[in-house]
Short mmCIF file of C-alpha atoms in Angstrom, two decimals:
data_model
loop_
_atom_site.label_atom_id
_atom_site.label_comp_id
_atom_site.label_asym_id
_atom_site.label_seq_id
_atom_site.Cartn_x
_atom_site.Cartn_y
_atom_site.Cartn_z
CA UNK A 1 25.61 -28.34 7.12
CA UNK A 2 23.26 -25.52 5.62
CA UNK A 3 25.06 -22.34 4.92
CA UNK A 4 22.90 -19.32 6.83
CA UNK A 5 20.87 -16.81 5.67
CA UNK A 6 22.60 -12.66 5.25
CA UNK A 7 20.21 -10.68 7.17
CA UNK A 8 22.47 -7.70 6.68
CA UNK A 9 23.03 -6.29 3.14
CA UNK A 10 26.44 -4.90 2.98
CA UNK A 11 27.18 -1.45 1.03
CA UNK A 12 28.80 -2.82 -1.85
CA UNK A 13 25.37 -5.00 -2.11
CA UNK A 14 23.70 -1.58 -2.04
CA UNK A 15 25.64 -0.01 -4.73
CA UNK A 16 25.21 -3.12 -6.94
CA UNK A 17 21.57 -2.87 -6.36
CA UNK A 18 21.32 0.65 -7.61
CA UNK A 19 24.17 -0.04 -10.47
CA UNK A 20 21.72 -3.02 -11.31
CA UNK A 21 18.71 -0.57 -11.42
CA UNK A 22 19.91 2.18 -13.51
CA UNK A 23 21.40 -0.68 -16.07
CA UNK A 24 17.55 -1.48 -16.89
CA UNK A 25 17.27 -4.66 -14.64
CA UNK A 26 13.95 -5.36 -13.32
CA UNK A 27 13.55 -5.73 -9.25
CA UNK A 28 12.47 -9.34 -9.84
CA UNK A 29 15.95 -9.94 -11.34
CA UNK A 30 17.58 -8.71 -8.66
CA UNK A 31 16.01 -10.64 -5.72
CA UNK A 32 16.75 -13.62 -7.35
CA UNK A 33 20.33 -13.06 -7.71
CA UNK A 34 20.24 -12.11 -4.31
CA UNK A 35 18.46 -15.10 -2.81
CA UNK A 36 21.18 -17.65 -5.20
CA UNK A 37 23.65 -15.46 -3.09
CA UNK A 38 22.57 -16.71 0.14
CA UNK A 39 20.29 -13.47 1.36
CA UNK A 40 17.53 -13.66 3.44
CA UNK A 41 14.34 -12.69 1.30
CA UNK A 42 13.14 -10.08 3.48
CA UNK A 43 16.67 -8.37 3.94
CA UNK A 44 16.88 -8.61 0.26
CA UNK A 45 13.20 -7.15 -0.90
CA UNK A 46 13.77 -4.07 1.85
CA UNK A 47 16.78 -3.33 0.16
CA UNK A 48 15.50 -3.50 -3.43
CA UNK A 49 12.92 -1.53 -2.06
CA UNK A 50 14.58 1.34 -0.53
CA UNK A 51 16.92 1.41 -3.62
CA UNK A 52 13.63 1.88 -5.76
CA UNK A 53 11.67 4.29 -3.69
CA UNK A 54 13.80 5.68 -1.04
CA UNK A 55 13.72 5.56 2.46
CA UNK A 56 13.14 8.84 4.85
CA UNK A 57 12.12 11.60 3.24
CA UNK A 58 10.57 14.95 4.83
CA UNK A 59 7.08 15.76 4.41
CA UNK A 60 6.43 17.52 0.78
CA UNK A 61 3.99 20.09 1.51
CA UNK A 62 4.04 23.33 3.73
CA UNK A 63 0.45 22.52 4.45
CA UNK A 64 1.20 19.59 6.39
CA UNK A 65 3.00 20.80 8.82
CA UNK A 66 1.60 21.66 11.77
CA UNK A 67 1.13 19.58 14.92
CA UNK A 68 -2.47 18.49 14.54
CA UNK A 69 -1.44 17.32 10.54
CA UNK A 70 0.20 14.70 12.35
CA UNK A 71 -2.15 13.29 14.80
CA UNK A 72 -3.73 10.28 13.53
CA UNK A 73 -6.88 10.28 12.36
CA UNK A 74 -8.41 7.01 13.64
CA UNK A 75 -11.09 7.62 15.90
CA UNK A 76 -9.95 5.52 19.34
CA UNK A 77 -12.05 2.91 21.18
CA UNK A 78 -12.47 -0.94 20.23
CA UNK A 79 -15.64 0.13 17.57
CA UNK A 80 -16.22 2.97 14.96
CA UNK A 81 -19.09 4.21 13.76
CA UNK A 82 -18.92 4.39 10.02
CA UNK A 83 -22.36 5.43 9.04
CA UNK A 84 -24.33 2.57 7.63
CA UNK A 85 -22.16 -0.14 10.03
CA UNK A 86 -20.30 -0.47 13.26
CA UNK A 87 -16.53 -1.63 12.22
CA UNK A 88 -14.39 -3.59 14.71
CA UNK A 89 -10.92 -2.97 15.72
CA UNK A 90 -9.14 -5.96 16.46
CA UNK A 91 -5.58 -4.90 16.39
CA UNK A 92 -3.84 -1.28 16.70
CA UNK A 93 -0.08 -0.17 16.25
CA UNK A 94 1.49 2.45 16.95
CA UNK A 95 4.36 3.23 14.55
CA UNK A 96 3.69 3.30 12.08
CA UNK A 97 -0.26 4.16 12.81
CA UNK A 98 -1.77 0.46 11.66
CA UNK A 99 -5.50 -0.97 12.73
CA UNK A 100 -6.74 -4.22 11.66
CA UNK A 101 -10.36 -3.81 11.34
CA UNK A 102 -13.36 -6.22 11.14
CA UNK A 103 -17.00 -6.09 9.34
CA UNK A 104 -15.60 -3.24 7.25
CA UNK A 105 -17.48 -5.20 3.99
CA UNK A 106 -19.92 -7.88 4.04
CA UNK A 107 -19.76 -11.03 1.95
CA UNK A 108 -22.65 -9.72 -0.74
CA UNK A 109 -20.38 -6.47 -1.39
CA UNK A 110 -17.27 -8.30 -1.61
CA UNK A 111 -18.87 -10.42 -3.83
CA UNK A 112 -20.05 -7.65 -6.10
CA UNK A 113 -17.13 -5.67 -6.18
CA UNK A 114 -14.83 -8.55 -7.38
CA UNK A 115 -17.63 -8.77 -10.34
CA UNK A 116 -17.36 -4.95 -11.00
CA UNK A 117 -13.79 -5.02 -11.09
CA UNK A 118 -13.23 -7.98 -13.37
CA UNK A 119 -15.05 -6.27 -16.48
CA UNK A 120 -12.69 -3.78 -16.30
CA UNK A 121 -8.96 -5.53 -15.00
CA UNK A 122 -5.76 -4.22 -16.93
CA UNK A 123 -2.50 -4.99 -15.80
CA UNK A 124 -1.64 -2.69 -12.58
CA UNK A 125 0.90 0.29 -12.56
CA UNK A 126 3.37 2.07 -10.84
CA UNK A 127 4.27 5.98 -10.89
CA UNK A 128 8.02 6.42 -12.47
CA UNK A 129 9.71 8.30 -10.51
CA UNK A 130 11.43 10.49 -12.55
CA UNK A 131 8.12 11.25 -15.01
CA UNK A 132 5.02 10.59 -12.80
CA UNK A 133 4.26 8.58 -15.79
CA UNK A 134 2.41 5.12 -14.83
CA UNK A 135 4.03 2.29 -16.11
CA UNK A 136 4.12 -1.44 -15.52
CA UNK A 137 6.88 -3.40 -13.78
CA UNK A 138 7.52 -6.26 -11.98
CA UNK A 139 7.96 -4.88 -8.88
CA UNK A 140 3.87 -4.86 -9.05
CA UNK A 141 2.41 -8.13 -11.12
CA UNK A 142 -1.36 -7.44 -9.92
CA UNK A 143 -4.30 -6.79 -12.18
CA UNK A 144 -6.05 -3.35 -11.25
CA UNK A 145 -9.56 -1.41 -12.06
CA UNK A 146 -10.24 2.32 -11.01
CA UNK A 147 -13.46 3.31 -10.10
CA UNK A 148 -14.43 6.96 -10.01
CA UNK A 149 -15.98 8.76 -6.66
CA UNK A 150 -19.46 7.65 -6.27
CA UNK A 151 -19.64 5.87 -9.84
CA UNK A 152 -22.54 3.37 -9.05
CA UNK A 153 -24.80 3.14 -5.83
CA UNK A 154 -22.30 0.46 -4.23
CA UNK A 155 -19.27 2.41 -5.18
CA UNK A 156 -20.90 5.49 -3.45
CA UNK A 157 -21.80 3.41 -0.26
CA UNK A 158 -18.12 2.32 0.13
CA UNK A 159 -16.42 5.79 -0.05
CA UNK A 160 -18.69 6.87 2.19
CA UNK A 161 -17.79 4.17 4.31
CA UNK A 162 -13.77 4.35 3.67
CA UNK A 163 -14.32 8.27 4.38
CA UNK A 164 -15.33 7.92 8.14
CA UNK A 165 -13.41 4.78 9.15
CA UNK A 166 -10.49 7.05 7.93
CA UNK A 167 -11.31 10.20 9.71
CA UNK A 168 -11.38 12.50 6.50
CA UNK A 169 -13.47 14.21 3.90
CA UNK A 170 -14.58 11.84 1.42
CA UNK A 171 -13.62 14.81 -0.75
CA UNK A 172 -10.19 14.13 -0.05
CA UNK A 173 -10.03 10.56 -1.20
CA UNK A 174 -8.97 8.93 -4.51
CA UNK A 175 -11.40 6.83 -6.24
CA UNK A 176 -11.34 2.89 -5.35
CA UNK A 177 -8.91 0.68 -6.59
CA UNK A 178 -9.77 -3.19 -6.94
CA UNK A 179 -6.71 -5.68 -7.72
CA UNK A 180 -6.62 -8.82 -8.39
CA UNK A 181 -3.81 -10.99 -7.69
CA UNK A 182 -3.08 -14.58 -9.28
CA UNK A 183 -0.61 -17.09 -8.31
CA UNK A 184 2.50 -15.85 -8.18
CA UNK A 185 1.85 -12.25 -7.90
CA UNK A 186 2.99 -9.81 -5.78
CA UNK A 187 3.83 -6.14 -4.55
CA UNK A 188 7.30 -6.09 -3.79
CA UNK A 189 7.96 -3.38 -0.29
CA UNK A 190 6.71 -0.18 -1.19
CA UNK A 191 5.34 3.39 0.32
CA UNK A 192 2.27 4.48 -0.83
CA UNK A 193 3.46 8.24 -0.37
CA UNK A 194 5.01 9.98 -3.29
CA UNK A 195 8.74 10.85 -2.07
CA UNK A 196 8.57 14.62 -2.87
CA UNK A 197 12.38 14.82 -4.21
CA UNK A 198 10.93 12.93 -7.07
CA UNK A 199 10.49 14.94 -9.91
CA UNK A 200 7.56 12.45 -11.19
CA UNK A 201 5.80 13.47 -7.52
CA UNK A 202 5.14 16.74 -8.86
CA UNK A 203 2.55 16.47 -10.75
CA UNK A 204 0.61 14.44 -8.40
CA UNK A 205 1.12 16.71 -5.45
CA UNK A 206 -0.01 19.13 -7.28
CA UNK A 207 -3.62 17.95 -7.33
CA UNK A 208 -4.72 17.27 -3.54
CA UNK A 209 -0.88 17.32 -2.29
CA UNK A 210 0.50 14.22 -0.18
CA UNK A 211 -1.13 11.00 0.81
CA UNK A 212 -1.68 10.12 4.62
CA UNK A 213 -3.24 7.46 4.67
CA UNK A 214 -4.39 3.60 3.25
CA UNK A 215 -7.55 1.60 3.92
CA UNK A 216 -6.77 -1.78 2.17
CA UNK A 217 -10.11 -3.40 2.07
CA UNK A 218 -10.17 -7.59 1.30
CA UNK A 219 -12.62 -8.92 -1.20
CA UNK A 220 -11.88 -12.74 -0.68
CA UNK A 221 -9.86 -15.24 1.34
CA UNK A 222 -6.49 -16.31 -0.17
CA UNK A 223 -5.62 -19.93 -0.60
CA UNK A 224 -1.82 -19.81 0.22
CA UNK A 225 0.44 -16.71 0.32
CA UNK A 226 -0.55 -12.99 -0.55
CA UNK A 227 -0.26 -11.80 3.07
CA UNK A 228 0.08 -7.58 3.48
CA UNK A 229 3.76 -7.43 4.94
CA UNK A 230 5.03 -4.64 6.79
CA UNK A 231 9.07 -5.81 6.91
CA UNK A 232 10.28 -3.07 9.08
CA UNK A 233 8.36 -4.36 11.94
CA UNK A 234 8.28 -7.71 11.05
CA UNK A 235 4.22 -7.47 10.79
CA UNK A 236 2.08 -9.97 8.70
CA UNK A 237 -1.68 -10.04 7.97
CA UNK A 238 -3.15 -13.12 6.89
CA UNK A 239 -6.00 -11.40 4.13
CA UNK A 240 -9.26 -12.59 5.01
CA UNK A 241 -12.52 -11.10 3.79
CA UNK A 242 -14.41 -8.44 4.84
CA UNK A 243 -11.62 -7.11 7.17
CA UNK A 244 -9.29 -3.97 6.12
CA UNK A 245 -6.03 -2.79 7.11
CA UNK A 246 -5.74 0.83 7.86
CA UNK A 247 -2.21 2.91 7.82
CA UNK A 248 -0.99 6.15 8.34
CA UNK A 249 2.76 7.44 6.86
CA UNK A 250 3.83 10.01 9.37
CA UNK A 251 6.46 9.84 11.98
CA UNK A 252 6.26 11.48 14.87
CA UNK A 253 8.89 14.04 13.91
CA UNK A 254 6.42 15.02 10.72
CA UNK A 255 8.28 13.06 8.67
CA UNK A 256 7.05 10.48 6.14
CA UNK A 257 7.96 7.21 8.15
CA UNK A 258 9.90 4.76 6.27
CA UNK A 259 8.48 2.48 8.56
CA UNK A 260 5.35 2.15 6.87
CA UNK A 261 6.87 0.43 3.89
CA UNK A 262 4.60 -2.72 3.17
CA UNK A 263 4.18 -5.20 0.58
CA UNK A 264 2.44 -8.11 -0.97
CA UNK A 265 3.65 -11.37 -0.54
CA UNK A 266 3.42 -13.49 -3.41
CA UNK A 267 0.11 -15.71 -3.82
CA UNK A 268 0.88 -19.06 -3.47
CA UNK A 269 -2.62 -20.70 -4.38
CA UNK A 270 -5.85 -19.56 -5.52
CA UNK A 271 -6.35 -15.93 -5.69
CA UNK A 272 -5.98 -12.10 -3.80
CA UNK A 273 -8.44 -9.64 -4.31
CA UNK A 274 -8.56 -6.34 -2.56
CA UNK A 275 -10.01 -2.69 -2.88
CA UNK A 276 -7.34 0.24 -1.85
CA UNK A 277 -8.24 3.97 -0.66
CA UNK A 278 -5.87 6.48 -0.35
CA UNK A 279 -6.32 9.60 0.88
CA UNK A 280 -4.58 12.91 0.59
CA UNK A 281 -4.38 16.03 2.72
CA UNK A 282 -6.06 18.11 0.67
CA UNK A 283 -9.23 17.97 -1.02
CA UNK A 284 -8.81 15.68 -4.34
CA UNK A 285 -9.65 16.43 -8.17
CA UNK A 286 -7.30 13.83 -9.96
#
């Protein structure tokens, strides 16, 4: 008879996981020990995750906290009107704030954008924590390519798009990022904030100060695998092209939620490619 699954990760688990992370070990390493040791793969990559990046942690700057910082920025109603298109919304949550969205990017500007990114794909990074540093681990095994604000005409199109699907300046956004994901690759649970008792936050709070919110945009259908996991809710997209997901990071206490951890499930055939846009409460000059 097959043994179950541990959907619970016990706190000597925990402590191994952070012993096993300040000894060097990469998170990839761990979840595999994990899953020969009979976890669940979910229960195991949350608690990786909130080992690596934390869980609840209170907003960083005073500037965001008011009332009306945390009110979500979506527009409501089953269509928005993002200059140059009409976008669908085809599924909303509430907590954490998520939207899936349709005709966000048609098939000739996916098409073009996974050209524009693949002159330019390096391996994709993550912010150390205790530097700010970027670095590459295998918590993240994509291939990524920045694009500056307005760089070319379609770049310029899209972050004005991204801008007023999102409800924000497009002076407060980060430039695009494309990534490309091949088999076997994968973001392991994440936030996309920077925990401000970080001292590697720092230096990008500085310029802008917090992130709110994500618009993952999809370039391309995936084969198998690669779905955008949220595991706190037990939420799944399927990436399919020209749709986005949309997601916000604040509770409704003004915290940053740790519900909105999400992740990339590994690819299982073909390929993922998708185009990211954060933005940040304040105007950005990174």
């Amino acid at each position: 008879m097959e043994t179950r699954l541990h959907t619970k990760v016990t706190p000597d688990w925990h402590r191994w996981i952070g012993e096993a992370l300040a000894a060097g070990h990469p998170p990839a390493e761990l979840l595999a020990t994990m899953k020969e040791n009979r976890f669940d793969e979910r229960a195991a990559r949350d608690a990786i995750a909130d080992a690596v990046f934390g869980s609840a942690v209170p907003v960083a700057s005073p500037a965001a906290t008011t009332a009306a910082a945390f009110t979500s920025r979506l527009a409501e109603g089953h269509v928005l009107h993002a200059g140059d298109r009409d976008i669908r919304v085809l599924v909303r949550v509430s907590r954490p704030t998520i939207a899936l969205l349709d005709n966000v990017l048609d098939a000739d500007e996916c098409f073009m954008l996974r050209e524009l990114a693949r002159t330019r794909l390096a391996r994709s990074q993550v912010v150390n924590p205790g530097t700010g540093v970027g670095v590459v681990q295998d918590i993240r095994t994509s291939e990524g390519a920045n694009f500056g604000r307005g760089e070319t005409e379609l770049i310029a199109r899209i972050d004005a798009r991204a801008a007023a699907v999102m409800g924000m300046d497009g002076e407060h956004g980060e430039g695009l990022q494309a990534m490309r994901y091949g088999v076997g690759a994968e973001y392991v649970p994440h936030f996309d904030f920077f925990p401000p008792d970080d001292p590697g936050s720092e230096p990008h709070l500085r310029h802008g100060g917090q992130r709110v919110s994500t618009l993952i945009m999809y370039l391309d259908d995936v084969e198998a695998g690669g779905e955008t996991i949220f595991p706190r809710i037990d939420f799944s997209y399927v990436p399919r092209r020209g749709q986005a997901l949309y997601f916000e990071y604040t509770a409704p206490d003004g915290s940053l939620d740790p519900l909105s951890l999400h992740g990339g499930a590994p690819v299982l055939a073909g390929e993922k490619w998708i185009l990211t846009k954060w933005m940040r409460e304040n105007a950005f000059a990174g």
